[in-house]
PDB file of C-alpha atoms in Angstrom:
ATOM      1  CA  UNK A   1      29.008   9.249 -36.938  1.00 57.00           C
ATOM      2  CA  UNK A   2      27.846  10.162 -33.363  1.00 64.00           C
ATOM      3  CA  UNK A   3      29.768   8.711 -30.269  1.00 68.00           C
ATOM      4  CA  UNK A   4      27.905   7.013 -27.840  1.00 67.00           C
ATOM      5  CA  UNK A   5      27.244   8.945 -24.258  1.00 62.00           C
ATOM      6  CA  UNK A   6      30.041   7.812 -22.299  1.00 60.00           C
ATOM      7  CA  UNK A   7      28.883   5.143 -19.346  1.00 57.00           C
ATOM      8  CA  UNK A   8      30.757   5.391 -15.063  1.00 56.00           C
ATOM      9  CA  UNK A   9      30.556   2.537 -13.313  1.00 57.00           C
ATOM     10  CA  UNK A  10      28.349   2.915 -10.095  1.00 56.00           C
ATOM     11  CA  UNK A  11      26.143   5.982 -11.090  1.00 54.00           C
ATOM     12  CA  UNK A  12      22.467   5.546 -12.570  1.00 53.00           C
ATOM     13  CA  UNK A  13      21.704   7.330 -15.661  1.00 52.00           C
ATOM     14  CA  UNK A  14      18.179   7.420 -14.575  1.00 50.00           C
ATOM     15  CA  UNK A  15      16.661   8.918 -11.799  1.00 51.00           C
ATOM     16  CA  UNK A  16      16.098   7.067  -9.107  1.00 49.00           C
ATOM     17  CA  UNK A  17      12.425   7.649  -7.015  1.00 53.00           C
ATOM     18  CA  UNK A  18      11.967   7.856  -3.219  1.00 57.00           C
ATOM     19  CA  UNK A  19      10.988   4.315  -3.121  1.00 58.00           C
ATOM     20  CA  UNK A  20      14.800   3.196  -5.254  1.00 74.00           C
ATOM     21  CA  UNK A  21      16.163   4.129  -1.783  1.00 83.00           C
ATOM     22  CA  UNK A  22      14.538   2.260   0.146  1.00 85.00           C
ATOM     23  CA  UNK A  23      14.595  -1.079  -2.189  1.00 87.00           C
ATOM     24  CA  UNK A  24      17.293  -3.082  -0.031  1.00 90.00           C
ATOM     25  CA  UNK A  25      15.557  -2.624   2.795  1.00 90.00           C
ATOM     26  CA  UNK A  26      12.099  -3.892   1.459  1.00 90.00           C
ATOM     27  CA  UNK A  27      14.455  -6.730  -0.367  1.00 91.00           C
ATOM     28  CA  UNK A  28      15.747  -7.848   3.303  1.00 93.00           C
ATOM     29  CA  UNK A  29      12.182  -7.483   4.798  1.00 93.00           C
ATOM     30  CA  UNK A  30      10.469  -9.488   2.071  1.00 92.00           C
ATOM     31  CA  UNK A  31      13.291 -12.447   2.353  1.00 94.00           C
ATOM     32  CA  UNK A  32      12.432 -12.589   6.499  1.00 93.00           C
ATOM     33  CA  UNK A  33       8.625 -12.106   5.638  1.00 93.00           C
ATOM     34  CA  UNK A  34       8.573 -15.285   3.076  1.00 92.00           C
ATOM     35  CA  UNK A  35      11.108 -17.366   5.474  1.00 89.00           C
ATOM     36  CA  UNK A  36       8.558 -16.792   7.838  1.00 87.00           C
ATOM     37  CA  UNK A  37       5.509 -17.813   5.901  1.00 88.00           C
ATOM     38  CA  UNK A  38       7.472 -20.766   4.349  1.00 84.00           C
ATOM     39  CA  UNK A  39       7.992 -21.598   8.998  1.00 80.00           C
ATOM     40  CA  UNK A  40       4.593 -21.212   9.316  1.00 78.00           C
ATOM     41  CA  UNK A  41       2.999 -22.885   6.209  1.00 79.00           C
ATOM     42  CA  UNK A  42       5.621 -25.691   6.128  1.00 69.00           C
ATOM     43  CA  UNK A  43       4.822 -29.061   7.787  1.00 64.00           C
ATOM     44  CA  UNK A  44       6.454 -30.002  11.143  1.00 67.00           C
ATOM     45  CA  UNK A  45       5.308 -30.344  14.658  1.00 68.00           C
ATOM     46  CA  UNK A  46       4.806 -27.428  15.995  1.00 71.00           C
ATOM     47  CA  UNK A  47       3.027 -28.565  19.575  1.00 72.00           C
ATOM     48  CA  UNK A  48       3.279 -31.442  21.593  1.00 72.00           C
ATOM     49  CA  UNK A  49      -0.315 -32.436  20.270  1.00 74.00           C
ATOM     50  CA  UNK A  50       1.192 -32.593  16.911  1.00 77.00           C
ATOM     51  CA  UNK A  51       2.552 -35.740  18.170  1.00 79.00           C
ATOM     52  CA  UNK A  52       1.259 -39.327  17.785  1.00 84.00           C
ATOM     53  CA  UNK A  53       1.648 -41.112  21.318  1.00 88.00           C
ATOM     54  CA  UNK A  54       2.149 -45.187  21.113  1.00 88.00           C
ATOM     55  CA  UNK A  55       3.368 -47.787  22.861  1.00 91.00           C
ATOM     56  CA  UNK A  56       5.319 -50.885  22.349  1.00 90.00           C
ATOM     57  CA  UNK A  57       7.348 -53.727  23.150  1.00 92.00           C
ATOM     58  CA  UNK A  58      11.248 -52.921  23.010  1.00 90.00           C
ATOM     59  CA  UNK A  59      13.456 -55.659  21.138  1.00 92.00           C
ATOM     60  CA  UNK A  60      16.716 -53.755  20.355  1.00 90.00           C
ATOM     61  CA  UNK A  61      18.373 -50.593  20.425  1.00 89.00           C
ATOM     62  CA  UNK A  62      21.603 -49.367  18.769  1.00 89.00           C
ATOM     63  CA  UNK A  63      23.643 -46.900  20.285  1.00 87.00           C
ATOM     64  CA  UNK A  64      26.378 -46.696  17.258  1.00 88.00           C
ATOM     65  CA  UNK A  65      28.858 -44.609  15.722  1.00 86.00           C
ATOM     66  CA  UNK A  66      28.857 -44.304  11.550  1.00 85.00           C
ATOM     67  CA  UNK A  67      32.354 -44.857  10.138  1.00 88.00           C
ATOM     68  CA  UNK A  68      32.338 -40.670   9.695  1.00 88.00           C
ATOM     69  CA  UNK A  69      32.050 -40.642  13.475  1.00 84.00           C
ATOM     70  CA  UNK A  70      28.172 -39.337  13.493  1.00 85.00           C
ATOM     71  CA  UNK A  71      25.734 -40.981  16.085  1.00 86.00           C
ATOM     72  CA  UNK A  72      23.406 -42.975  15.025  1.00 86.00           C
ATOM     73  CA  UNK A  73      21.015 -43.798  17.523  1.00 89.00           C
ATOM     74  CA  UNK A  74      17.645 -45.614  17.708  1.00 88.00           C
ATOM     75  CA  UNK A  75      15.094 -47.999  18.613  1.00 91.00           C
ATOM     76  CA  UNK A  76      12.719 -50.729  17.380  1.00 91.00           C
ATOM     77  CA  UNK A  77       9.486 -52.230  18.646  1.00 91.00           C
ATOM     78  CA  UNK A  78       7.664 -55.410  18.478  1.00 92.00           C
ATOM     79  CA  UNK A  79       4.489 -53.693  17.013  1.00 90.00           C
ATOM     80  CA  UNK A  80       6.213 -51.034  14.361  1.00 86.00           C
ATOM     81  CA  UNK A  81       8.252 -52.156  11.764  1.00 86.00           C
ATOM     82  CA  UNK A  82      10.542 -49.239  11.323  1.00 88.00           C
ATOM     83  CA  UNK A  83      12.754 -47.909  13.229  1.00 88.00           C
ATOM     84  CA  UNK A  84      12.841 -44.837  15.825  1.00 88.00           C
ATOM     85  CA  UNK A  85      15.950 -42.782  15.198  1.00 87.00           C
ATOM     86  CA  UNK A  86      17.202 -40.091  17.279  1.00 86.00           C
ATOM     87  CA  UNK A  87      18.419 -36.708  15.478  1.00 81.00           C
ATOM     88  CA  UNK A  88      21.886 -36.202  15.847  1.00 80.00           C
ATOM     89  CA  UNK A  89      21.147 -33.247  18.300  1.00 80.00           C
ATOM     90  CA  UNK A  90      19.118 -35.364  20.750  1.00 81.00           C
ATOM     91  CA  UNK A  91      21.429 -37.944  20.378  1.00 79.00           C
ATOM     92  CA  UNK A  92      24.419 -35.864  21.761  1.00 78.00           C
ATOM     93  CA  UNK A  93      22.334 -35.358  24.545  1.00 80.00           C
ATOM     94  CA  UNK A  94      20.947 -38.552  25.228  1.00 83.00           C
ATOM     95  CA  UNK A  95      22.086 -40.437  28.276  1.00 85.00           C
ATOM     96  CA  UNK A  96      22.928 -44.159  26.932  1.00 85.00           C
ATOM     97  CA  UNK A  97      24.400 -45.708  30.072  1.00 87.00           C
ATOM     98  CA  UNK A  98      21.142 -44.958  32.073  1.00 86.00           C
ATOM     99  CA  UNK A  99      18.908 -46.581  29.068  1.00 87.00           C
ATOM    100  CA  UNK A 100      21.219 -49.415  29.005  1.00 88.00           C
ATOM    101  CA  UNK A 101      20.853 -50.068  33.070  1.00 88.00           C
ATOM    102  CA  UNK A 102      17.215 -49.495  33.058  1.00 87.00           C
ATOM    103  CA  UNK A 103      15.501 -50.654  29.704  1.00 88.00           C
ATOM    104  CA  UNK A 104      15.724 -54.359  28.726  1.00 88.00           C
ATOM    105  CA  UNK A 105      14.457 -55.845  25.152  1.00 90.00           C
ATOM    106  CA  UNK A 106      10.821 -56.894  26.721  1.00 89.00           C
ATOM    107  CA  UNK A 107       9.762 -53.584  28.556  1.00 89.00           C
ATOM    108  CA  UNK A 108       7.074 -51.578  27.626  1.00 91.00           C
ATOM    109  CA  UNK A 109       8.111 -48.449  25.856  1.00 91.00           C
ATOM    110  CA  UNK A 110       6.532 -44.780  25.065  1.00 91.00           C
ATOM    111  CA  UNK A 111       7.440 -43.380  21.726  1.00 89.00           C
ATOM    112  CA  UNK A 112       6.311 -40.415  20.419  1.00 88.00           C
ATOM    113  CA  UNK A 113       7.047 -39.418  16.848  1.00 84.00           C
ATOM    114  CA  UNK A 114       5.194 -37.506  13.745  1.00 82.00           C
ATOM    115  CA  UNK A 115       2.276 -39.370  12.635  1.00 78.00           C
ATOM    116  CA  UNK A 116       1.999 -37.628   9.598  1.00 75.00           C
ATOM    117  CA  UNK A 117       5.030 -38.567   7.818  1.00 75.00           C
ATOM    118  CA  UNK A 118       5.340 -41.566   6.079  1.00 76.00           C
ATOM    119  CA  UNK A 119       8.036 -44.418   6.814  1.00 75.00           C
ATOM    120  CA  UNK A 120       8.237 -45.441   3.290  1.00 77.00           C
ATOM    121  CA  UNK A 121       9.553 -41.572   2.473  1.00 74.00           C
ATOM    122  CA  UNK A 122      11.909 -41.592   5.387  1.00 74.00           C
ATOM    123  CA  UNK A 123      13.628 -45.189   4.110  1.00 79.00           C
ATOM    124  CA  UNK A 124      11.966 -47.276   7.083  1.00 78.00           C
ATOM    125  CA  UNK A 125      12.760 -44.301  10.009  1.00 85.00           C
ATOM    126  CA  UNK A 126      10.445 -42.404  11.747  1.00 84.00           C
ATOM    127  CA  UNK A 127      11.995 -39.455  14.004  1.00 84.00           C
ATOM    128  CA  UNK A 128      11.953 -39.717  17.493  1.00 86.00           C
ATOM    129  CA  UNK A 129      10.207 -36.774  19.449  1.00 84.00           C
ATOM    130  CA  UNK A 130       9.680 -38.774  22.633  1.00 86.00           C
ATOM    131  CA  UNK A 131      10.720 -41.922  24.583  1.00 88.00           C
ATOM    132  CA  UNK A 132       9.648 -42.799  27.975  1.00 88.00           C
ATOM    133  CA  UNK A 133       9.132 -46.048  29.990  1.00 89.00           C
ATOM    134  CA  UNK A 134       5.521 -45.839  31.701  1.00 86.00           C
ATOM    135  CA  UNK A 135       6.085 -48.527  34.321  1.00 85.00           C
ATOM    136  CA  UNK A 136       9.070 -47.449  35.463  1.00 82.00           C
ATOM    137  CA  UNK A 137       8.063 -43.713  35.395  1.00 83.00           C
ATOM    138  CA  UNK A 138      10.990 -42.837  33.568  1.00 84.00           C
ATOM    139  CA  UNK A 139      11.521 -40.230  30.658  1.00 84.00           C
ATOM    140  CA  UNK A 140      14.773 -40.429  28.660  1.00 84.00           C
ATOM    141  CA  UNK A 141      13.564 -38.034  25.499  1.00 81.00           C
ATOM    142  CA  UNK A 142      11.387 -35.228  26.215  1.00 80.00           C
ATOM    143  CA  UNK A 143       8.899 -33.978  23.308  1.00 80.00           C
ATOM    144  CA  UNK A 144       8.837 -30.307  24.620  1.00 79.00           C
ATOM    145  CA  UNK A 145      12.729 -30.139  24.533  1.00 81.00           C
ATOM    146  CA  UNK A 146      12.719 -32.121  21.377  1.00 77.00           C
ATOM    147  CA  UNK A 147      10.083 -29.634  19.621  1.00 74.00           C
ATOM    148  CA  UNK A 148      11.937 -26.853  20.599  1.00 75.00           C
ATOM    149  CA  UNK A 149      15.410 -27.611  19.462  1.00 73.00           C
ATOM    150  CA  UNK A 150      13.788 -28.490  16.039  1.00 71.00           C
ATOM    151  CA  UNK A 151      11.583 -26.026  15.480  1.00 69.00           C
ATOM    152  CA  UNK A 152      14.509 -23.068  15.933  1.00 69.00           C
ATOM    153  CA  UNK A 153      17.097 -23.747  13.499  1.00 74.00           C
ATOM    154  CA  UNK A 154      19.457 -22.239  11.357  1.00 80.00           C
ATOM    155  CA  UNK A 155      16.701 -21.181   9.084  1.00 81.00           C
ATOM    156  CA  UNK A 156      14.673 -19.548  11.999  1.00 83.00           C
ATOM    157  CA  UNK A 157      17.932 -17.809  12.750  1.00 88.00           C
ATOM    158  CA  UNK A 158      18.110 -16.701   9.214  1.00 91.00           C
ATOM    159  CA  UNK A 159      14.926 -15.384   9.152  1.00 92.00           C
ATOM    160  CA  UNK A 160      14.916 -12.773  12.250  1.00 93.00           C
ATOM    161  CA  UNK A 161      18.285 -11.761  11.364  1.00 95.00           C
ATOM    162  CA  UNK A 162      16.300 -10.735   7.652  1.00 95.00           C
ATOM    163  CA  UNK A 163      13.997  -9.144   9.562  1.00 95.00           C
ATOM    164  CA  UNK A 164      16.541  -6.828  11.588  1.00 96.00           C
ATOM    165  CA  UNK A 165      18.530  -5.791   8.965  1.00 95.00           C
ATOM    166  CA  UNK A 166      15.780  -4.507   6.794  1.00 94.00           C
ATOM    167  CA  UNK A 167      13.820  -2.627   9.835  1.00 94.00           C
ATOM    168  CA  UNK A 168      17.835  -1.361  10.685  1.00 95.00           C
ATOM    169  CA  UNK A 169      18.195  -0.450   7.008  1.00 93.00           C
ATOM    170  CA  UNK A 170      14.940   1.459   7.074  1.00 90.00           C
ATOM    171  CA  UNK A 171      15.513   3.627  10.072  1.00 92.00           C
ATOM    172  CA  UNK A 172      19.202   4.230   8.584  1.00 93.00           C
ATOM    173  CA  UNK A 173      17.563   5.462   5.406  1.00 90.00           C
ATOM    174  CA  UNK A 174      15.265   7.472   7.012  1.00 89.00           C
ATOM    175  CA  UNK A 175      17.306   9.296   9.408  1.00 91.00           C
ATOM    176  CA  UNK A 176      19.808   9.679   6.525  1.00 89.00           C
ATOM    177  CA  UNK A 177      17.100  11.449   4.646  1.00 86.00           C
ATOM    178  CA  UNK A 178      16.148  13.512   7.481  1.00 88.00           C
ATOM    179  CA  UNK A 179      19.895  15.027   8.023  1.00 89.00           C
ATOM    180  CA  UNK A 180      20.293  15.659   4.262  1.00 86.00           C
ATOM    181  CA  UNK A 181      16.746  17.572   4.608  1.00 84.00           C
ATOM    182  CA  UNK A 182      18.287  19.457   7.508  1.00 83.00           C
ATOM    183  CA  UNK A 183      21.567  20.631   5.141  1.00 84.00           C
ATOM    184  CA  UNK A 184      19.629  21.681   2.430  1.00 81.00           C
ATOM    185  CA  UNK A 185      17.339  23.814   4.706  1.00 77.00           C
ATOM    186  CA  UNK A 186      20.547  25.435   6.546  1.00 69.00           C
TER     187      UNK A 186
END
């Protein structure tokens, strides 16, 4: 009875093509690539004209603390019947005393939020891009800032970092092959 070929750990008992040594590169590239498609592709405002602009009569805010210590911030208006919420980024940000002093329940208010999504999907909330009092000339959330702080996440992070790796992978590879080409040929 014949023994099988013995089996090490780590080396390939087949040979491995040009393109085998560049596969985690391409891997790392192809992850950033589809992150970046999914960025692109995926819903989301992207632009301040993404918006929808309305207005409205104020008639309560809550500036509150969940029991877990999160903020939990929003608004609601005489002509909507959900509610504007603040993320809790803006909402670390957002100056509540100065609301307070110069908002009442009665003034007119600016909101500007993502028309496209649903209330009924969000449980009654819709997410607050933009809030501004027109008469008074006053801006307490701005959309650009807003926009921006959404749109680069941990994901967008994720996805450049991808990118890096595999174009630093690449030239590694390359140069790697270039100095073992240069031993041979000595």
């Amino acid at each position: 009875m014949a023994q099988r070929p013995r089996r090490t750990l780590g080396t390939p008992t087949f040979p491995m093509p040009i393109s085998g040594k560049f596969l985690p590169a391409t891997l790392l590239l192809v992850a950033g690539l589809a992150l970046m498609i999914y960025q692109s592709i995926g819903g989301g405002v992207r632009t301040v004209t993404d918006l929808t602009v309305k207005e409205g009569t104020l008639i309560n805010y809550s500036f509150r603390k969940t029991p877990e210590g999160e903020r939990d911030y929003g608004v609601w208006l005489k002509e909507f019947s959900e509610r504007f919420a603040l993320t809790k980024r803006d909402a670390a940000a957002f100056d509540t005393a100065a609301f307070k002093a110069q908002v009442k329940p009665g003034d007119r208010v600016r909101v500007e939020y993502d028309g496209s999504i649903n209330p009924l999907d969000t449980e009654g909330e819709r997410k607050l891009f933009g809030l501004a009092v027109p008469s008074k000339s006053q801006s307490f959330l701005l959309p650009e800032e807003t926009i921006k702080n959404d749109r680069y996440n941990w994901v967008t992070y994720l996805m450049y970092g991808l990118l890096a790796a595999g174009i630093l992978l690449y030239i590694y590879k390359i140069i790697q092959m270039q100095r073992n080409r240069d031993e041979v040929l000595d």
